[in-house]
Coordinates of C-alpha atoms and ligand atoms in Angstrom, one line a residue:
X1 CA -96.3 82.0 215.6
X2 CA -99.8 82.4 214.0
X3 CA -102.6 80.2 215.4
X4 CA -104.3 78.8 212.4
X5 CA -106.9 76.6 213.7
X6 CA -106.4 72.8 214.4
X7 CA -104.1 70.6 212.7
X8 CA -106.2 67.9 211.5
X9 CA -105.8 65.5 208.5
X10 CA -102.4 67.0 207.7
X11 CA -103.6 70.7 207.3
X12 CA -104.9 73.5 209.4
X13 CA -108.7 73.2 209.9
X14 CA -111.1 75.9 211.0
X15 CA -112.8 75.1 214.3
X16 CA -116.1 74.0 214.4
X17 CA -116.6 75.8 217.9
X18 CA -116.6 79.6 218.1
X19 CA -115.2 79.5 221.6
X20 CA -111.8 80.6 222.5
X21 CA -109.5 80.5 225.8
X22 CA -106.8 82.8 226.5
X23 CA -103.1 81.8 227.3
X24 CA -101.1 84.3 229.2
X25 CA -97.5 85.1 230.1
X26 CA -97.0 84.1 233.7
X27 CA -94.0 86.5 234.2
X28 CA -96.2 89.6 233.1
X29 CA -99.8 88.5 233.5
X30 CA -100.3 89.8 230.0
X31 CA -102.6 87.9 227.5
X32 CA -100.4 86.3 224.8
X33 CA -103.2 85.0 222.4
X34 CA -106.6 83.6 222.1
X35 CA -106.6 80.2 221.3
X36 CA -109.5 77.9 219.6
X37 CA -111.3 75.8 222.3
X38 CA -112.2 72.6 220.4
X39 CA -115.6 70.9 221.1
X40 CA -116.8 67.4 220.7
X41 CA -117.3 67.9 216.7
X42 CA -113.8 69.0 216.4
X43 CA -112.4 66.2 218.3
X44 CA -114.6 63.9 216.1
X45 CA -113.0 65.3 212.7
X46 CA -109.5 64.8 214.5
X47 CA -110.5 61.3 215.5
X48 CA -112.0 60.4 212.0
X49 CA -108.7 61.5 210.4
X50 CA -106.6 59.5 212.6
X51 CA -108.9 56.6 212.2
X52 CA -109.0 56.9 208.5
X53 CA -105.1 57.2 208.5
X54 CA -104.9 54.1 210.7
X55 CA -107.4 51.8 208.9
X56 CA -106.7 52.6 205.2
X57 CA -103.5 55.0 205.2
X58 CA -100.0 53.7 204.7
X59 CA -98.7 54.5 208.2
X60 CA -99.1 51.3 210.0
X61 CA -98.1 49.2 207.1
X62 CA -94.9 51.1 206.4
X63 CA -91.5 49.7 207.8
X64 CA -90.1 51.1 211.1
X65 CA -87.4 52.3 209.2
X66 CA -89.8 54.4 206.8
X67 CA -91.5 55.9 209.8
X68 CA -88.2 56.6 211.6
X69 CA -87.4 58.6 208.8
X70 CA -90.3 61.0 209.4
X71 CA -89.6 61.1 213.2
X72 CA -86.0 62.1 212.5
X73 CA -87.0 65.0 210.2
X74 CA -89.2 66.2 213.0
X75 CA -86.2 65.9 215.4
X76 CA -84.1 67.9 212.9
X77 CA -86.7 70.6 212.4
X78 CA -87.3 70.9 216.3
X79 CA -83.3 71.2 216.6
X80 CA -83.2 73.8 213.7
X81 CA -86.1 75.8 215.7
X82 CA -84.4 75.3 219.1
X83 CA -84.1 78.8 220.3
X84 CA -87.5 80.1 218.9
X85 CA -89.3 77.0 220.5
X86 CA -87.5 77.4 223.9
X87 CA -88.5 81.2 223.8
X88 CA -92.1 80.1 223.1
X89 CA -92.0 77.8 226.0
X90 CA -90.8 80.5 228.4
X91 CA -93.4 82.8 227.3
X92 CA -96.3 80.3 227.8
X93 CA -95.0 78.3 230.8
X94 CA -92.6 81.0 232.5
X95 CA -89.7 78.6 233.0
X96 CA -86.2 80.0 232.9
X97 CA -84.7 79.9 229.3
X98 CA -82.0 77.4 230.1
X99 CA -84.4 74.9 231.3
X100 CA -86.8 75.5 228.2
X101 CA -83.8 74.9 226.0
X102 CA -83.0 71.7 227.8
X103 CA -86.7 70.8 227.3
X104 CA -86.7 71.3 223.8
X105 CA -83.5 69.6 223.2
X106 CA -84.9 66.6 225.0
X107 CA -88.0 66.8 222.7
X108 CA -85.8 66.5 219.6
X109 CA -83.7 63.7 221.4
X110 CA -87.1 62.0 221.9
X111 CA -88.1 62.0 218.3
X112 CA -84.6 60.9 217.5
X113 CA -84.8 58.0 219.8
X114 CA -87.9 56.7 218.8
X115 CA -86.8 57.2 215.0
X116 CA -84.0 54.7 215.9
X117 CA -86.2 52.3 217.9
X118 CA -88.8 52.3 215.1
X119 CA -86.1 50.7 212.9
X120 CA -85.5 48.1 215.3
X121 CA -89.0 46.9 214.9
X122 CA -88.0 45.6 211.4
X123 CA -85.1 43.7 212.8
X124 CA -87.2 40.8 214.0
X125 CA -87.8 42.5 217.5
X126 CA -91.2 42.5 217.0
X127 CA -91.6 38.8 216.6
X128 CA -91.1 36.0 219.1
X129 CA -91.0 32.4 218.1
X130 CA -92.9 30.3 220.7
X131 CA -91.9 26.8 222.0
X132 CA -95.2 24.8 222.1
X133 CA -95.7 21.7 223.9
X134 CA -97.9 20.2 221.4
X135 CA -96.2 18.5 218.5
X136 CA -97.7 19.4 215.1
X137 CA -98.2 23.0 215.9
X138 CA -95.9 26.2 215.7
X139 CA -96.6 29.5 217.1
X140 CA -95.2 33.1 217.1
X141 CA -96.2 36.2 218.8
X142 CA -95.9 39.5 216.8
X143 CA -96.2 43.2 217.8
X144 CA -98.6 45.3 215.8
X145 CA -99.5 49.1 216.4
X146 CA -102.5 49.5 218.9
X147 CA -104.5 51.6 216.8
X148 CA -105.7 55.1 217.2
X149 CA -104.4 56.8 220.3
X150 CA -105.7 59.9 222.2
X151 CA -103.0 61.9 224.1
X152 CA -103.8 64.3 226.9
X153 CA -101.0 66.2 228.5
X154 CA -100.3 68.7 231.3
X155 CA -98.7 72.2 231.4
X156 CA -95.3 71.7 233.1
X157 CA -93.1 70.5 230.2
X158 CA -95.6 71.3 227.4
X159 CA -93.7 70.2 224.3
X160 CA -91.7 67.5 226.0
X161 CA -94.7 65.8 227.3
X162 CA -96.3 65.9 223.8
X163 CA -93.1 64.3 222.5
X164 CA -93.2 61.5 225.2
X165 CA -96.5 60.2 223.7
X166 CA -96.3 61.4 220.0
X167 CA -92.9 59.9 219.3
X168 CA -93.4 56.3 220.6
X169 CA -97.1 56.1 219.1
X170 CA -96.0 57.2 215.7
X171 CA -92.9 54.9 215.9
X172 CA -95.1 52.0 216.8
X173 CA -97.4 52.7 213.8
X174 CA -100.3 54.2 215.7
X175 CA -102.1 57.5 214.7
X176 CA -102.9 59.9 217.3
X177 CA -105.0 62.9 218.4
X178 CA -103.2 65.4 221.0
X179 CA -104.9 67.6 223.4
X180 CA -102.4 69.8 225.0
X181 CA -103.0 71.7 228.3
X182 CA -105.2 74.8 227.9
X183 CA -102.6 76.4 230.0
X184 CA -99.7 76.0 227.7
X185 CA -100.8 75.3 224.1
X186 CA -98.3 77.1 222.2
X187 CA -95.5 74.6 221.5
X188 CA -98.1 71.9 220.8
X189 CA -99.3 74.1 218.0
X190 CA -95.8 74.6 216.7
X191 CA -95.6 70.6 216.7
X192 CA -98.4 70.8 214.0
X193 CA -96.1 73.3 212.0
X194 CA -93.2 70.7 212.3
X195 CA -95.4 67.9 211.2
X196 CA -96.5 69.7 208.1
X197 CA -92.9 70.7 207.4
X198 CA -91.8 67.1 207.8
X199 CA -94.5 66.1 205.5
X200 CA -96.0 63.4 207.9
X201 CA -98.9 61.7 206.1
X202 CA -102.3 63.2 206.6
X203 CA -104.2 61.9 209.6
X204 CA -101.0 60.4 211.4
X205 CA -101.0 63.2 214.0
X206 CA -103.9 65.5 214.8
X207 CA -103.8 68.4 217.4
X208 CA -106.8 69.9 219.0
X209 CA -106.5 72.8 221.6
X210 CA -109.2 73.2 224.1
X211 CA -110.5 72.5 227.7
X212 CA -110.3 69.5 229.6
X213 CA -114.0 69.2 230.3
X214 CA -114.8 69.7 226.5
X215 CA -112.1 68.7 224.2
X216 CA -110.4 66.4 226.7
X217 CA -113.6 64.7 227.8
X218 CA -114.7 64.2 224.2
X219 CA -111.5 62.5 223.3
X220 CA -111.8 60.2 226.3
X221 CA -115.4 59.2 225.4
X222 CA -114.8 58.9 221.5
X223 CA -115.7 55.3 220.5
X224 CA -113.1 55.2 217.9
X225 CA -110.2 55.7 220.2
X226 CA -108.3 52.5 221.1
X227 CA -105.9 53.7 223.5
X228 CA -105.7 56.9 225.9
X229 CA -102.4 58.1 227.2
X230 CA -102.8 60.6 229.7
X231 CA -100.4 62.7 232.1
X232 CA -101.8 64.9 234.6
X233 CA -103.4 64.9 238.1
X234 CA -104.8 61.9 240.0
X235 CA -108.3 63.4 240.1
X236 CA -108.3 63.8 236.3
X237 CA -106.6 60.4 235.8
X238 CA -109.2 58.7 237.9
X239 CA -112.1 60.1 236.0
X240 CA -110.5 59.1 232.7
X241 CA -110.0 55.5 233.9
X242 CA -113.6 55.4 235.0
X243 CA -114.8 57.0 231.5
X244 CA -112.3 54.7 229.5
X245 CA -113.9 51.7 231.4
X246 CA -117.2 52.2 229.7
X247 CA -115.9 50.8 226.3
X248 CA -112.6 49.2 227.8
X249 CA -110.1 51.5 226.2
X250 CA -106.4 50.6 226.7
X251 CA -105.0 53.3 229.1
X252 CA -101.7 54.5 230.4
X253 CA -101.5 57.2 233.3
X254 CA -98.6 59.1 234.3
X255 CA -99.8 60.9 237.5
X256 CA -98.6 62.9 240.6
X257 CA -96.1 62.4 243.2
X258 CA -94.8 63.2 246.6
X259 CA -91.1 61.9 246.2
X260 CA -88.8 61.6 249.2
X261 CA -85.0 61.9 249.1
X262 CA -83.4 60.0 252.0
X263 CA -79.9 61.7 253.0
X264 CA -77.8 59.5 255.4
X265 CA -75.3 60.9 257.8
X266 CA -72.3 60.1 255.6
X267 CA -73.4 62.3 252.8
X268 CA -71.5 65.5 251.8
X269 CA -73.8 68.4 252.8
X270 CA -72.8 70.5 249.6
X271 CA -74.0 67.7 247.4
X272 CA -77.2 67.0 249.2
X273 CA -78.3 70.7 249.3
X274 CA -77.5 70.8 245.5
X275 CA -79.7 67.8 244.7
X276 CA -82.5 68.9 247.0
X277 CA -82.6 72.2 245.2
X278 CA -82.3 70.8 241.9
X279 CA -85.1 68.4 242.9
X280 CA -87.7 71.0 244.0
X281 CA -86.7 74.4 242.6
X282 CA -86.1 73.3 238.9
X283 CA -89.2 74.0 237.0
X284 CA -90.5 76.1 240.0
X285 CA -91.1 72.6 241.6
X286 CA -93.8 72.0 238.9
X287 CA -92.5 68.5 238.5
X288 CA -94.4 65.1 239.0
X289 CA -91.3 63.6 240.4
X290 CA -90.2 66.6 242.4
X291 CA -88.2 66.2 245.6
X292 CA -91.0 67.5 247.8
X293 CA -90.2 65.2 250.9
X294 CA -86.7 65.2 252.4
X295 CA -85.5 62.9 255.0
X296 CA -82.2 63.6 256.8
X297 CA -80.3 61.6 259.4
X298 CA -80.8 63.2 262.6
X299 CA -76.9 63.8 263.0
X300 CA -76.9 65.8 259.9
X301 CA -80.2 67.6 260.1
X302 CA -79.4 71.0 261.9
X303 CA -76.4 71.6 259.6
X304 CA -78.1 70.7 256.4
X305 CA -81.2 72.7 257.1
X306 CA -79.1 75.8 257.8
X307 CA -77.2 75.3 254.5
X308 CA -80.2 74.8 252.5
X309 CA -81.8 77.7 253.9
X310 CA -78.7 80.0 253.2
X311 CA -78.6 78.5 249.5
X312 CA -82.3 78.8 248.8
X313 CA -82.2 82.4 249.9
X314 CA -79.6 83.2 247.1
X315 CA -81.7 81.9 244.2
X316 CA -82.2 84.6 241.5
X317 CA -86.1 85.1 240.8
X318 CA -87.4 86.7 237.7
X319 CA -88.6 86.3 234.2
X320 CA -87.5 83.4 232.6
X321 CA -85.7 85.3 229.7
X322 CA -83.6 87.2 232.2
X323 CA -79.9 86.1 232.3
X324 CA -79.0 84.4 235.7
X325 CA -82.6 83.5 236.7
X326 CA -82.9 80.2 238.3
X327 CA -86.6 80.5 239.4
X328 CA -89.4 81.9 237.3
X329 CA -92.8 82.4 237.9
X330 CA -95.5 79.7 238.6
X331 CA -97.7 78.9 235.6
X332 CA -100.6 80.9 236.3
X333 CA -102.9 82.7 238.9
X334 CA -104.7 79.4 240.0
X335 CA -101.6 77.5 240.6
X336 CA -99.8 80.6 242.4
X337 CA -103.1 80.7 244.8
X338 CA -103.1 76.9 245.2
X339 CA -99.4 76.7 246.3
X340 CA -99.8 79.7 248.6
X341 CA -102.9 78.2 250.2
X342 CA -100.9 74.9 250.6
X343 CA -98.2 76.7 252.5
X344 CA -100.5 78.5 254.8
X345 CA -102.6 75.3 255.5
X346 CA -99.1 73.5 256.3
X347 CA -98.4 76.4 258.7
X348 CA -101.7 76.4 260.4
X349 CA -101.6 72.6 260.8
X350 CA -98.3 73.0 262.7
X351 CA -95.3 73.3 260.2
X352 CA -92.6 75.8 260.8
X353 CA -91.5 78.1 258.1
X354 CA -87.8 78.0 257.5
X355 CA -87.6 80.2 254.4
X356 CA -89.7 81.8 251.7
X357 CA -93.6 81.3 251.8
X358 CA -94.5 84.6 250.0
X359 CA -94.2 86.6 246.9
X360 CA -90.7 88.4 246.6
X361 CA -91.7 92.1 247.3
X362 CA -89.6 93.3 244.3
X363 CA -91.9 91.2 241.9
X364 CA -95.2 92.6 241.9
X365 CA -96.3 91.6 238.6
X366 CA -96.1 87.9 237.7
X367 CA -96.9 84.7 239.6
X368 CA -93.6 84.5 241.6
X369 CA -93.1 82.7 244.9
X370 CA -90.0 82.4 247.0
X371 CA -88.3 79.3 247.3
X372 CA -90.0 77.7 250.4
X373 CA -88.8 75.4 253.2
X374 CA -91.0 73.8 255.7
X375 CA -90.2 71.7 258.8
X376 CA -91.7 70.3 262.0
X377 CA -94.8 68.7 260.3
X378 CA -96.4 65.6 261.3
X379 CA -95.9 62.5 259.2
X380 CA -99.5 62.1 258.6
X381 CA -100.2 65.9 257.9
X382 CA -101.6 67.2 254.8
X383 CA -98.6 69.2 253.8
X384 CA -96.0 66.1 254.1
X385 CA -98.6 63.8 252.1
X386 CA -100.2 65.8 249.5
X387 CA -98.7 67.1 246.2
X388 CA -98.1 70.8 246.3
X389 CA -96.5 71.3 242.7
X390 CA -94.6 74.4 243.6
X391 CA -91.1 75.4 245.0
X392 CA -92.0 73.9 248.4
X393 CA -89.9 71.4 250.2
X394 CA -90.8 69.5 253.5
X395 CA -87.9 68.4 255.6
X396 CA -87.9 65.9 258.3
X397 CA -85.1 64.2 260.5
X398 CA -85.3 60.4 260.9
X399 CA -83.3 58.0 263.2
X400 CA -82.6 54.8 261.5
X401 CA -82.4 53.3 258.0
X402 CA -85.8 51.4 258.5
X403 CA -87.5 54.3 259.9
X404 CA -86.3 56.4 256.9
X405 CA -87.6 53.5 254.3
X406 CA -91.0 53.3 256.3
X407 CA -91.5 57.1 256.1
X408 CA -90.4 57.4 252.4
X409 CA -93.0 54.4 251.6
X410 CA -95.7 56.2 253.7
X411 CA -97.5 57.7 250.9
X412 CA -100.5 57.0 248.4
X413 CA -97.8 58.1 245.7
X414 CA -95.1 55.9 244.3
X415 CA -93.5 57.9 241.3
X416 CA -90.0 58.5 242.4
X417 CA -87.6 58.4 245.4
X418 CA -83.9 58.9 246.0
X419 CA -81.3 58.1 248.4
X420 CA -77.8 59.7 249.2
X421 CA -74.9 57.9 251.2
X422 CA -71.3 57.3 250.4
X423 CA -72.2 53.5 251.4
X424 CA -73.1 51.8 248.0
X425 CA -74.6 48.7 249.5
X426 CA -76.9 50.8 251.8
X427 CA -77.9 52.8 248.7
X428 CA -78.7 49.7 246.8
X429 CA -80.7 48.3 249.7
X430 CA -82.6 51.4 250.2
X431 CA -83.3 51.8 246.4
X432 CA -84.9 48.3 246.4
X433 CA -86.9 48.9 249.4
X434 CA -88.6 52.0 247.9
X435 CA -92.1 51.5 246.5
X436 CA -91.5 53.7 243.6
X437 CA -91.1 53.4 239.8
X438 CA -88.1 55.7 239.5
X439 CA -85.1 55.7 242.0
X440 CA -82.1 58.0 242.1
X441 CA -78.9 57.1 243.9
X442 CA -76.7 60.2 245.0
X443 CA -78.8 62.5 242.6
X444 CA -82.6 63.4 242.0
X445 CA -84.4 64.1 238.9
X446 CA -82.1 63.5 235.8
X447 CA -84.2 61.9 233.3
X448 CA -83.1 59.8 230.3
X449 CA -85.2 58.9 227.3
X450 CA -83.7 55.5 227.3
X451 CA -84.9 54.4 230.9
X452 CA -88.4 53.5 231.9
X453 CA -90.7 56.4 233.5
X454 CA -93.8 55.8 235.5
X455 CA -95.2 55.2 239.1
X456 CA -96.3 52.6 241.5
X457 CA -99.5 53.2 243.5
X458 CA -101.6 56.1 242.6
X459 CA -98.8 57.6 240.6
X460 CA -100.0 55.7 237.6
X461 CA -100.2 52.6 235.3
X462 CA -97.8 51.7 232.8
X463 CA -94.4 53.1 231.6
X464 CA -93.1 55.7 229.3
X465 CA -89.8 56.4 227.6
X466 CA -87.3 53.6 226.3
X467 CA -88.5 50.3 224.9
X468 CA -91.3 50.2 227.6
X469 CA -92.7 53.5 226.0
X470 CA -92.9 51.8 222.6
X471 CA -94.8 48.9 224.1
X472 CA -97.4 51.2 225.4
X473 CA -98.5 51.5 221.6
X474 CA -98.0 48.0 220.7
X475 CA -100.6 44.9 220.8
X476 CA -99.2 41.5 220.9
X477 CA -100.9 38.9 218.4
X478 CA -100.4 35.2 218.7
X479 CA -100.3 33.5 215.2
X480 CA -100.4 29.7 215.7
X481 CA -100.2 27.3 212.7
X482 CA -101.2 23.7 212.5
X483 CA -98.0 22.2 210.5
X484 CA -99.3 18.6 210.3
X485 CA -100.7 16.7 207.5
X486 CA -102.7 14.3 209.6
X487 CA -106.3 15.2 210.2
X488 CA -107.2 16.7 213.6
X489 CA -109.5 13.8 214.2
X490 CA -111.8 15.1 217.0
X491 CA -115.2 15.0 215.0
X492 CA -114.1 13.4 211.7
X493 CA -112.1 10.3 212.4
Ligands
NAD1 P1 -104.7 68.2 235.0 O1 -105.2 66.7 235.6 O2 -105.4 69.3 235.7 O3 -104.8 68.2 233.5 C1 -103.9 67.7 232.6 C2 -104.7 67.4 231.2 O4 -106.0 66.8 231.5 C3 -105.1 68.9 230.7 O5 -104.7 68.7 229.2 C4 -106.5 69.1 231.0 O6 -107.0 69.9 229.8 C5 -107.0 67.6 230.9 N1 -108.3 67.4 231.5 C6 -108.7 68.1 232.6 N2 -109.8 67.5 232.9 C7 -110.2 66.5 231.9 C8 -111.3 65.6 231.8 N3 -112.3 65.7 232.6 N4 -111.2 64.8 230.7 C9 -110.0 64.7 230.0 N5 -109.1 65.5 230.1 C10 -109.1 66.4 230.9 O7 -103.1 68.2 235.3 P2 -102.3 69.6 235.3 O8 -102.5 70.6 236.2 O9 -102.2 70.0 233.8 O10 -100.8 68.9 235.5 C11 -100.2 68.6 236.6 C12 -100.4 67.2 237.1 O11 -99.5 66.5 236.2 C13 -99.6 67.0 238.6 O12 -100.3 66.2 239.4 C14 -98.3 66.3 238.2 O13 -97.7 65.5 239.1 C15 -98.9 65.5 236.8 N6 -97.7 65.3 236.0 C16 -97.3 63.9 236.0 C17 -96.4 63.5 235.1 C18 -95.6 62.0 235.3 O14 -94.8 61.9 234.2 N7 -96.2 61.3 236.1 C19 -95.6 64.5 234.3 C20 -96.0 65.9 234.5 C21 -97.1 66.0 235.2

């Protein structure tokens, strides 16, 4: 793939900024490419294009079905480029190829889902007739595109996170400026190529690569942005929220988590171990909803821990392109150092290391870290409470259902939670008691484009995916009509 500048106003535009940043292959530590680092003027060009496309272009006025056709074309192109885009994601992010392929399939699936949902906007689904108590008036509420949206996304699911924002925003009739993560910009740049091939009208989607403190900040501060959709860490989310408050921008935030999985004594150990491992080792644990706190009924605890250790130590680590690899490198040196420091801090503060905790000796080059299991930490300890964002699981026993619920909810985060038991009523009861936006029963992590995604507490504001994701980009307008021929008669009798 050739990096040609920024995708602005339907074409590749040369950067105003002369700065660049490097993107690296985390499996080898080698530089892949120098990428243009957009500045405030580059962001301004992109916002101007998006503003003009929204205020004067055809996009918001088209029918949903017409917009859906463009989204479907984008889905088809992504599917046609599946293998190449998956390889690009492995190169930039490090994840194993089957996971990258799943991400890209989901990316196409997200465009396809919103292509279909856009059509439903034409079927009266964007209009509600309101029954008024006052005779002589009639009223309806209609949904309209919110305006120009700015999207800022992280590096853990680079193309999929772009799709979670671009597809619903465009389906709703908004126009958008996307700023991908500076750690994994490559598939977002490919999205520019895909938009060109799909013939998307100029200015509807604009993509500017760059650093958070420059391009990201400029997007947040831009007065012509109506909505900011952010996915990333809590500290950045808090900054964005504070800055957006200055001119009351509409915001949605998808932030971090420290998600619990509660395993009751009647759970099959093999199934429990499988879902724990999928929950914490998939994508190297760099997942906002990762199963990072596991609570196990004390009767099951010793046997489960032993089985988990055995299975975790069997995981094949290596480059994401190698056959049979289930755990790739962490995304970069900073993330690797951060996760290693977190493990060491946990141990210094009293946790016991059951397995992993270091770089595998055979993999000198690349940001590899063994699957890591920690126990014996205090409930208020840093390692139990804070997001690590790596292949590190903390395991603790519990005695009663109420204790498990209290421990699960004792967190400033509330993104996801999971429960496993053969007792359906117990699962339903615990699912309702969790203070989290996403709850899994007898599994952990599978994510579906049809279902709402988002967190309670410090894990965020708003919901993505499904019809909730579309609503993120719609305004509600009341239209009230005076139907009577009688005079109103307040001033003029
Ligand atoms: P991050 O907050 O460091 O960066 C996210 C994005 O924000 C990047 O594009 C970055 O360039 C930009 N940014 C940084 N500073 C900025 C600023 N001052 N103004 C504007 N933009 C700025 O997060 P990350 O390390 O890329 O991602 C990991 C985090 O994302 C984790 O906390 C994870 O839990 C969270 N996450 C959440 C979800 C979810 O759906 N809830 C999904 C994926 C990741």
